[in-house]
Short mmCIF file of C-alpha atoms and ligand atoms in Angstrom, two decimals:
data_model
loop_
_atom_site.label_atom_id
_atom_site.label_comp_id
_atom_site.label_asym_id
_atom_site.label_seq_id
_atom_site.Cartn_x
_atom_site.Cartn_y
_atom_site.Cartn_z
CA MET A 1 51.70 -139.30 179.81
CA THR A 2 49.81 -141.70 182.06
CA THR A 3 48.80 -145.08 180.72
CA THR A 4 45.16 -143.96 180.40
CA ALA A 5 46.16 -140.82 178.54
CA THR A 6 48.23 -142.91 176.15
CA GLN A 7 45.36 -145.39 175.74
CA ASN A 8 43.05 -142.48 174.84
CA PHE A 9 45.62 -141.33 172.33
CA LEU A 10 45.62 -144.67 170.47
CA ALA A 11 43.39 -145.25 167.43
CA GLN A 12 40.17 -147.21 167.95
CA ARG A 13 41.02 -149.61 165.14
CA VAL A 14 44.31 -150.49 166.86
CA LEU A 15 42.66 -150.89 170.26
CA GLY A 16 40.16 -153.25 168.61
CA ALA A 17 42.83 -155.57 167.18
CA LYS A 18 44.72 -158.32 169.02
CA PRO A 19 48.46 -158.97 168.89
CA SER A 20 49.46 -162.23 167.20
CA ALA A 21 48.68 -165.10 169.62
CA THR A 22 51.41 -167.26 168.14
CA LYS A 23 53.99 -164.55 168.82
CA GLU A 24 52.54 -164.05 172.32
CA MET A 25 52.87 -167.75 173.20
CA THR A 26 56.41 -167.72 171.87
CA GLN A 27 57.20 -164.65 173.98
CA LEU A 28 55.74 -166.29 177.09
CA ALA A 29 57.89 -169.34 176.37
CA ASN A 30 60.97 -167.11 175.99
CA GLN A 31 60.16 -165.42 179.29
CA LEU A 32 59.96 -168.80 181.08
CA ARG A 33 63.25 -169.74 179.44
CA LEU A 34 64.84 -166.56 180.81
CA GLU A 35 63.61 -167.63 184.23
CA GLY A 36 65.68 -170.78 183.77
CA ARG A 37 62.91 -173.17 182.63
CA ASP A 38 63.57 -175.75 179.94
CA VAL A 39 60.96 -174.85 177.33
CA ILE A 40 60.33 -176.41 173.90
CA THR A 41 58.69 -173.99 171.47
CA LEU A 42 56.21 -175.59 169.10
CA SER A 43 54.30 -172.34 168.59
CA GLN A 44 56.32 -170.88 165.70
CA GLY A 45 55.44 -171.38 162.06
CA GLU A 46 58.80 -171.53 160.36
CA PRO A 47 60.95 -174.27 158.82
CA ASP A 48 64.01 -175.09 160.92
CA PHE A 49 66.20 -175.77 157.84
CA PRO A 50 68.83 -173.33 156.60
CA THR A 51 68.09 -171.39 153.40
CA PRO A 52 69.53 -173.46 150.49
CA GLU A 53 73.10 -172.52 149.62
CA HIS A 54 72.50 -171.31 146.04
CA ILE A 55 70.03 -168.75 147.39
CA ARG A 56 72.46 -167.53 150.05
CA GLU A 57 75.15 -167.24 147.34
CA ALA A 58 72.84 -165.17 145.15
CA ALA A 59 72.33 -162.74 148.02
CA LYS A 60 76.08 -162.46 148.58
CA ALA A 61 76.60 -161.79 144.86
CA ALA A 62 73.94 -159.05 144.98
CA ILE A 63 75.78 -157.43 147.88
CA GLU A 64 79.06 -157.61 145.92
CA ARG A 65 77.35 -156.06 142.88
CA ASN A 66 76.30 -153.28 145.26
CA GLU A 67 72.59 -153.77 144.62
CA SER A 68 71.95 -151.51 147.55
CA LYS A 69 69.64 -148.90 146.09
CA TYR A 70 65.87 -148.46 146.31
CA THR A 71 64.04 -150.74 143.90
CA GLU A 72 60.69 -150.24 142.18
CA VAL A 73 57.81 -150.20 144.68
CA ALA A 74 56.21 -153.31 143.14
CA GLY A 75 59.55 -155.17 143.31
CA THR A 76 62.42 -155.47 140.82
CA LEU A 77 61.44 -156.35 137.28
CA ALA A 78 63.77 -159.37 137.51
CA LEU A 79 61.85 -160.72 140.50
CA ARG A 80 58.42 -159.95 139.07
CA GLU A 81 59.41 -161.77 135.89
CA ALA A 82 60.55 -164.75 137.97
CA VAL A 83 57.18 -164.65 139.77
CA VAL A 84 55.36 -164.59 136.41
CA ARG A 85 57.34 -167.73 135.42
CA LYS A 86 56.51 -169.40 138.75
CA PHE A 87 52.76 -168.87 138.36
CA LYS A 88 52.86 -170.16 134.76
CA ARG A 89 55.04 -173.18 135.58
CA ASP A 90 53.39 -174.30 138.83
CA ASN A 91 49.81 -173.11 138.49
CA GLY A 92 49.15 -172.60 134.76
CA LEU A 93 48.30 -168.93 135.45
CA ASP A 94 49.16 -166.13 133.01
CA TYR A 95 50.17 -162.75 134.38
CA SER A 96 52.28 -159.85 133.16
CA PRO A 97 54.95 -158.35 135.46
CA ASP A 98 52.75 -155.30 136.15
CA GLN A 99 50.12 -157.66 137.62
CA ILE A 100 52.59 -158.71 140.32
CA GLN A 101 53.34 -157.07 143.64
CA VAL A 102 56.30 -158.13 145.78
CA GLY A 103 56.03 -157.22 149.46
CA CYS A 104 57.79 -157.77 152.79
CA GLY A 105 56.41 -161.29 153.03
CA ALA A 106 53.04 -162.62 151.92
CA LYS A 107 51.81 -160.91 155.07
CA GLN A 108 52.37 -157.44 153.69
CA VAL A 109 50.76 -158.34 150.37
CA LEU A 110 47.62 -159.49 152.22
CA TYR A 111 47.71 -156.35 154.32
CA ASN A 112 48.14 -154.07 151.29
CA ALA A 113 45.21 -155.73 149.53
CA LEU A 114 42.88 -155.25 152.50
CA GLN A 115 44.01 -151.64 153.01
CA ALA A 116 43.52 -150.94 149.32
CA THR A 117 39.99 -152.33 149.11
CA LEU A 118 38.06 -152.16 152.41
CA ASN A 119 35.72 -149.34 153.33
CA PRO A 120 34.42 -149.09 156.90
CA GLY A 121 32.09 -151.99 157.62
CA ASP A 122 32.94 -153.99 154.49
CA GLU A 123 32.81 -157.71 155.19
CA VAL A 124 35.45 -160.35 154.62
CA VAL A 125 34.51 -164.02 154.90
CA VAL A 126 37.15 -165.82 156.93
CA PRO A 127 36.64 -169.60 157.17
CA THR A 128 38.20 -170.78 160.42
CA PRO A 129 40.40 -172.16 161.81
CA ALA A 130 42.44 -169.49 160.05
CA TRP A 131 45.81 -167.89 160.40
CA VAL A 132 45.68 -165.52 163.39
CA SER A 133 46.44 -162.45 161.27
CA TYR A 134 43.46 -162.59 158.88
CA PRO A 135 40.72 -161.23 161.17
CA GLU A 136 43.07 -158.70 162.76
CA MET A 137 44.26 -157.36 159.39
CA VAL A 138 40.64 -156.98 158.31
CA LEU A 139 39.88 -155.03 161.51
CA LEU A 140 42.95 -152.81 161.06
CA ALA A 141 41.71 -151.97 157.56
CA GLY A 142 38.33 -150.94 159.00
CA GLY A 143 36.51 -154.03 157.74
CA ARG A 144 34.45 -156.66 159.50
CA PRO A 145 35.69 -160.25 159.57
CA VAL A 146 32.79 -162.68 159.10
CA ILE A 147 34.01 -165.80 160.86
CA VAL A 148 32.68 -169.09 159.48
CA ARG A 149 33.68 -171.97 161.74
CA CYS A 150 34.63 -175.12 159.86
CA GLY A 151 35.24 -178.06 162.17
CA ALA A 152 36.77 -181.50 161.85
CA SER A 153 33.54 -182.87 160.32
CA THR A 154 34.26 -180.94 157.08
CA SER A 155 38.03 -181.46 157.45
CA PHE A 156 38.26 -177.81 158.57
CA LYS A 157 37.09 -176.54 155.16
CA ILE A 158 34.23 -174.22 154.23
CA THR A 159 31.38 -175.86 152.31
CA PRO A 160 29.51 -174.20 149.42
CA THR A 161 26.41 -173.93 151.64
CA GLN A 162 28.35 -172.20 154.42
CA LEU A 163 29.84 -169.80 151.87
CA GLU A 164 26.46 -169.02 150.33
CA GLU A 165 25.03 -168.27 153.79
CA ALA A 166 27.94 -166.01 154.75
CA ILE A 167 27.74 -163.75 151.69
CA THR A 168 25.84 -160.45 152.05
CA PRO A 169 25.73 -157.32 149.87
CA ARG A 170 28.62 -155.99 152.04
CA THR A 171 30.93 -158.93 151.33
CA LYS A 172 34.13 -157.88 149.57
CA TRP A 173 36.46 -160.86 149.93
CA LEU A 174 36.58 -164.56 150.68
CA MET A 175 39.93 -165.48 152.22
CA LEU A 176 41.06 -169.00 151.39
CA ASN A 177 44.24 -170.64 152.60
CA SER A 178 45.30 -174.03 151.24
CA PRO A 179 47.23 -175.88 152.62
CA SER A 180 45.94 -174.28 155.77
CA ASN A 181 47.59 -172.85 158.81
CA PRO A 182 46.65 -174.20 161.37
CA SER A 183 44.76 -177.32 160.19
CA GLY A 184 46.96 -178.46 157.26
CA ALA A 185 43.74 -178.95 155.25
CA ILE A 186 43.98 -178.78 151.45
CA TYR A 187 41.10 -177.86 149.13
CA SER A 188 40.82 -180.30 146.24
CA HIS A 189 40.13 -179.21 142.67
CA ALA A 190 36.50 -180.35 143.05
CA GLU A 191 36.02 -178.48 146.34
CA LEU A 192 37.38 -175.26 144.85
CA ALA A 193 35.20 -175.72 141.78
CA ALA A 194 32.12 -176.03 144.02
CA LEU A 195 33.07 -172.87 145.93
CA GLY A 196 33.75 -171.20 142.56
CA GLU A 197 30.17 -171.95 141.47
CA VAL A 198 28.86 -170.07 144.50
CA LEU A 199 31.19 -167.14 143.80
CA LEU A 200 30.11 -166.95 140.16
CA ARG A 201 26.59 -166.23 141.44
CA HIS A 202 27.96 -163.30 143.51
CA PRO A 203 30.04 -161.11 141.19
CA HIS A 204 30.77 -158.54 143.92
CA VAL A 205 32.82 -161.03 145.98
CA TRP A 206 36.56 -161.35 145.31
CA VAL A 207 38.89 -164.16 146.39
CA MET A 208 42.16 -163.88 148.24
CA ALA A 209 43.94 -167.22 147.75
CA ASP A 210 46.82 -167.58 150.19
CA ASP A 211 48.91 -170.44 148.77
CA ILE A 212 52.00 -169.85 150.93
CA TYR A 213 52.22 -173.57 151.93
CA GLU A 214 51.77 -174.79 148.31
CA LYS A 215 54.99 -176.82 148.31
CA ILE A 216 54.47 -178.46 151.72
CA ARG A 217 52.07 -181.26 150.75
CA TYR A 218 52.30 -184.96 151.55
CA ASP A 219 50.42 -186.68 148.75
CA ASP A 220 50.63 -186.58 144.98
CA THR A 221 47.30 -184.88 144.34
CA PRO A 222 48.02 -181.94 142.02
CA PHE A 223 47.83 -178.56 143.70
CA ALA A 224 44.74 -176.48 142.92
CA THR A 225 44.20 -172.74 143.32
CA PRO A 226 40.95 -170.81 142.64
CA ALA A 227 42.14 -168.74 139.64
CA MET A 228 43.26 -171.93 137.91
CA VAL A 229 40.20 -174.03 138.81
CA THR A 230 37.63 -171.36 137.85
CA PRO A 231 39.26 -169.16 135.18
CA GLN A 232 36.17 -166.89 135.12
CA LEU A 233 37.16 -165.90 138.68
CA ALA A 234 40.71 -164.86 137.75
CA ALA A 235 39.62 -161.26 137.10
CA ARG A 236 38.60 -161.00 140.79
CA THR A 237 41.20 -163.21 142.42
CA LEU A 238 44.39 -162.20 144.18
CA THR A 239 46.72 -165.21 144.32
CA ILE A 240 49.31 -164.91 147.07
CA ASN A 241 52.47 -166.91 147.58
CA GLY A 242 56.05 -166.39 148.71
CA VAL A 243 59.39 -167.89 149.55
CA SER A 244 59.17 -168.00 153.37
CA LYS A 245 57.90 -171.54 153.87
CA SER A 246 58.96 -173.40 150.69
CA TYR A 247 62.55 -172.16 150.66
CA ALA A 248 63.13 -171.73 154.42
CA MET A 249 63.38 -167.94 153.97
CA THR A 250 61.07 -166.54 156.67
CA GLY A 251 63.50 -163.84 157.76
CA TRP A 252 64.27 -162.61 154.24
CA ARG A 253 60.76 -161.15 153.98
CA VAL A 254 59.69 -161.77 150.41
CA GLY A 255 56.13 -162.59 149.39
CA PHE A 256 54.13 -161.81 146.27
CA GLY A 257 50.63 -161.46 144.92
CA ALA A 258 49.19 -161.63 141.40
CA GLY A 259 45.88 -160.19 140.31
CA PRO A 260 44.00 -157.67 138.19
CA LEU A 261 46.11 -154.66 137.21
CA GLU A 262 43.90 -152.03 138.90
CA LEU A 263 44.03 -153.90 142.21
CA ILE A 264 47.81 -154.31 142.05
CA LYS A 265 48.18 -150.59 141.25
CA ALA A 266 46.13 -149.68 144.34
CA MET A 267 48.18 -152.10 146.46
CA ASN A 268 51.37 -150.52 145.12
CA LEU A 269 50.06 -147.14 146.23
CA VAL A 270 49.57 -148.46 149.78
CA GLN A 271 53.04 -149.99 149.75
CA SER A 272 54.65 -146.85 148.29
CA GLN A 273 53.41 -144.88 151.31
CA SER A 274 54.47 -147.47 153.89
CA THR A 275 57.52 -149.72 153.39
CA SER A 276 58.29 -148.76 149.74
CA HIS A 277 59.50 -152.31 149.05
CA THR A 278 61.31 -155.23 150.61
CA SER A 279 65.12 -155.39 150.74
CA SER A 280 66.92 -155.28 147.38
CA ILE A 281 69.22 -158.11 148.50
CA SER A 282 66.29 -160.32 149.54
CA GLN A 283 64.70 -159.71 146.15
CA ALA A 284 67.87 -160.91 144.38
CA ALA A 285 67.85 -164.00 146.62
CA ALA A 286 64.19 -164.65 145.78
CA VAL A 287 64.96 -164.62 142.02
CA ALA A 288 67.53 -167.37 142.65
CA ALA A 289 64.97 -169.26 144.76
CA LEU A 290 62.19 -169.13 142.16
CA ASP A 291 64.37 -169.81 139.11
CA GLY A 292 66.80 -172.20 140.80
CA PRO A 293 66.90 -175.95 141.41
CA MET A 294 64.24 -177.48 143.65
CA ASP A 295 66.22 -180.61 144.50
CA PHE A 296 66.29 -179.70 148.20
CA LEU A 297 62.47 -179.72 148.44
CA PRO A 298 61.79 -183.49 148.58
CA GLY A 299 64.23 -183.64 151.50
CA PHE A 300 62.37 -180.84 153.34
CA VAL A 301 58.99 -182.46 152.69
CA ASP A 302 60.15 -185.98 153.64
CA SER A 303 61.57 -184.71 156.85
CA PHE A 304 58.32 -182.86 157.67
CA ARG A 305 56.31 -185.99 156.75
CA GLN A 306 58.29 -188.17 159.15
CA ARG A 307 57.84 -185.64 161.94
CA ARG A 308 54.15 -185.27 161.15
CA ASP A 309 53.62 -189.02 161.36
CA LYS A 310 55.39 -189.25 164.73
CA VAL A 311 53.65 -186.22 166.20
CA VAL A 312 50.18 -187.22 165.00
CA ALA A 313 50.62 -190.79 166.29
CA ALA A 314 51.75 -189.44 169.67
CA LEU A 315 48.80 -187.04 169.87
CA GLN A 316 46.31 -189.73 168.82
CA ALA A 317 47.59 -191.92 171.67
CA ILE A 318 46.74 -189.27 174.31
CA LYS A 319 43.40 -189.89 176.01
CA GLY A 320 41.11 -186.89 175.51
CA LEU A 321 42.69 -185.73 172.23
CA THR A 322 41.58 -186.44 168.66
CA CYS A 323 43.81 -185.75 165.69
CA ASP A 324 43.34 -186.22 161.94
CA VAL A 325 46.38 -186.62 159.74
CA PRO A 326 46.97 -183.20 158.12
CA PRO A 327 47.72 -183.45 154.37
CA GLY A 328 49.80 -180.26 154.17
CA ALA A 329 51.73 -177.43 155.93
CA PHE A 330 53.70 -178.30 159.09
CA TYR A 331 51.09 -178.17 161.83
CA ALA A 332 48.94 -180.68 163.69
CA PHE A 333 45.63 -179.39 165.03
CA PRO A 334 44.30 -181.84 167.63
CA GLY A 335 40.85 -181.49 169.18
CA CYS A 336 40.99 -181.28 172.97
CA GLN A 337 37.30 -181.27 173.93
CA GLY A 338 37.88 -184.49 175.89
CA LEU A 339 40.20 -182.68 178.30
CA LEU A 340 38.08 -179.60 178.91
CA GLY A 341 36.29 -179.60 182.26
CA THR A 342 39.13 -181.48 183.97
CA ARG A 343 41.29 -180.17 186.84
CA ASP A 344 45.05 -179.96 187.21
CA GLN A 345 47.02 -181.24 190.22
CA SER A 346 46.29 -178.02 192.18
CA GLY A 347 42.56 -178.30 191.47
CA ASN A 348 42.46 -175.52 188.84
CA LEU A 349 39.74 -175.99 186.26
CA ILE A 350 40.85 -176.46 182.64
CA GLU A 351 37.84 -174.85 181.05
CA THR A 352 39.08 -173.73 177.65
CA ASP A 353 41.72 -174.56 175.05
CA THR A 354 43.64 -171.49 176.26
CA ASP A 355 43.65 -172.87 179.83
CA LEU A 356 44.98 -176.14 178.42
CA ALA A 357 47.72 -174.46 176.34
CA LEU A 358 48.82 -172.40 179.35
CA TYR A 359 48.75 -175.53 181.55
CA ILE A 360 50.89 -177.42 178.99
CA LEU A 361 53.34 -174.51 178.86
CA ARG A 362 53.62 -174.08 182.64
CA THR A 363 53.60 -177.78 183.61
CA ALA A 364 55.25 -179.47 180.65
CA GLY A 365 57.34 -176.57 179.35
CA VAL A 366 55.96 -176.93 175.81
CA ALA A 367 54.56 -173.93 173.93
CA VAL A 368 51.58 -174.70 171.68
CA VAL A 369 48.87 -172.28 170.45
CA PRO A 370 45.21 -172.56 171.53
CA GLY A 371 42.62 -173.08 168.78
CA SER A 372 40.69 -170.00 169.87
CA ALA A 373 43.58 -167.90 168.54
CA PHE A 374 42.63 -169.34 165.13
CA GLU A 375 38.92 -168.80 165.82
CA LEU A 376 38.20 -172.50 166.35
CA PRO A 377 38.13 -173.21 170.08
CA GLY A 378 38.44 -176.75 171.44
CA HIS A 379 41.72 -177.44 169.63
CA PHE A 380 45.36 -176.47 169.81
CA ARG A 381 48.09 -176.15 167.21
CA VAL A 382 51.41 -177.93 167.35
CA SER A 383 54.05 -176.83 164.85
CA TYR A 384 56.22 -179.81 163.96
CA ALA A 385 58.84 -177.64 162.26
CA ALA A 386 61.23 -178.53 165.08
CA SER A 387 64.03 -181.07 165.57
CA ASP A 388 63.21 -184.76 166.03
CA THR A 389 64.72 -184.76 169.53
CA GLU A 390 62.62 -181.76 170.57
CA LEU A 391 59.46 -183.29 169.11
CA VAL A 392 59.92 -186.66 170.86
CA GLU A 393 60.56 -184.96 174.19
CA ALA A 394 57.69 -182.48 173.69
CA MET A 395 55.21 -185.29 172.92
CA ARG A 396 56.38 -187.22 175.99
CA ARG A 397 55.84 -184.16 178.17
CA ILE A 398 52.42 -183.29 176.67
CA ALA A 399 51.27 -186.89 177.20
CA ALA A 400 52.42 -186.83 180.84
CA ALA A 401 50.76 -183.44 181.50
CA CYS A 402 47.47 -184.51 179.87
CA SER A 403 47.34 -187.82 181.72
CA ALA A 404 47.76 -185.96 185.04
CA LEU A 405 44.47 -184.08 184.49
CA ARG A 406 41.51 -185.41 186.46
N1 PLP B 501 49.86 -166.83 155.29
C1 PLP B 501 49.83 -167.83 156.18
C2 PLP B 501 48.66 -168.74 156.18
C3 PLP B 501 50.85 -167.99 157.12
O1 PLP B 501 50.79 -168.99 158.00
C4 PLP B 501 51.94 -167.10 157.10
C5 PLP B 501 53.02 -167.19 158.09
O2 PLP B 501 52.94 -167.81 159.12
C6 PLP B 501 51.94 -166.07 156.15
C7 PLP B 501 50.89 -165.97 155.25
C8 PLP B 501 53.03 -165.06 156.08
O3 PLP B 501 54.12 -165.45 155.37
P1 PLP B 501 55.31 -164.45 155.07
O4 PLP B 501 56.46 -164.91 155.90
O5 PLP B 501 55.56 -164.59 153.60
O6 PLP B 501 54.87 -163.07 155.43
#
């Protein structure tokens, strides 16, 4: 088949969606590396620590016990019970095991929920900057992402007024992510309560709370999640979390969601006709993660905090960039408006954040992700989940590249 014939063969909803920009930048960086360039990748969102030993041991034991058969679609009962304990212990939320779905990462749980609930044209409010996959997953499910841009002036968070204005009779979901990828912003208890008040006035709108970065926070403020803050909302809230970020388990592919039984049942139907479930061995490892000691976590968080402080200070010192100190996750999200409209050494115009990210990659050999990928142009995202040596060198190179712009 020719390319055009193949293009015609593809589904409209797939043609309308974009591949993940973070993965694309990483691929471009890998390509340059293959060409012999020395490239530092700060475009990936994963901890660089090894998975803690007791979790690895639990996986080995599961292999030795020959836990190699299909599991229940929703996840093993042992894991769902461990998830129930996690939500009770950490968030004060009460669920039964049949209100839990385990998927191949939080990503699949989000995807299942959108597939299970969206009819063509249904709207999903996505406050941005937001994780690159939210709008695309909504599109793939036939829905319409309603992008609400939330800039530095509101610490990258949606306000009750913005939410009120975004809601229409077609709105199905509000997607909230705290701590946020890419801004690191965290919604306080009071901010969630104020958003909850708006939602209580609109009973047709449900909340998808993506708490995947819950454990990566740098101050002592207690963590808040919508179902806990506004209990009346729990019956229309899907609370999503997982082991990828908190336990350095991105490749194991285990995430989970908790919500009303009928929603979880519909999500299980979607999963039963796609992946069935995530790996049985990964599920055994996740039980050990959730029920096991957390003594490794302060070390992870301290290490991220030190890197954050160095990276943010380095970015703040670059003329043309602005950067707030992010309270959570492992990303910095500097504003780069001050560098747009400049020209590089060959006279090429740096018009957009994407031009700047590509310039930084080609000239400095550092891969970052433009803010427009997260639906908030005029910024870029730096992941500081990288080694200290790489970060110091990357900041030196970014500073040199930016100061060469005229
Ligand atoms: N949600 C957010 C906001 C993320 O940034 C990511 C990963 O980058 C995920 C969900 C997916 O996590 P998982 O590895 O559990 O699929």
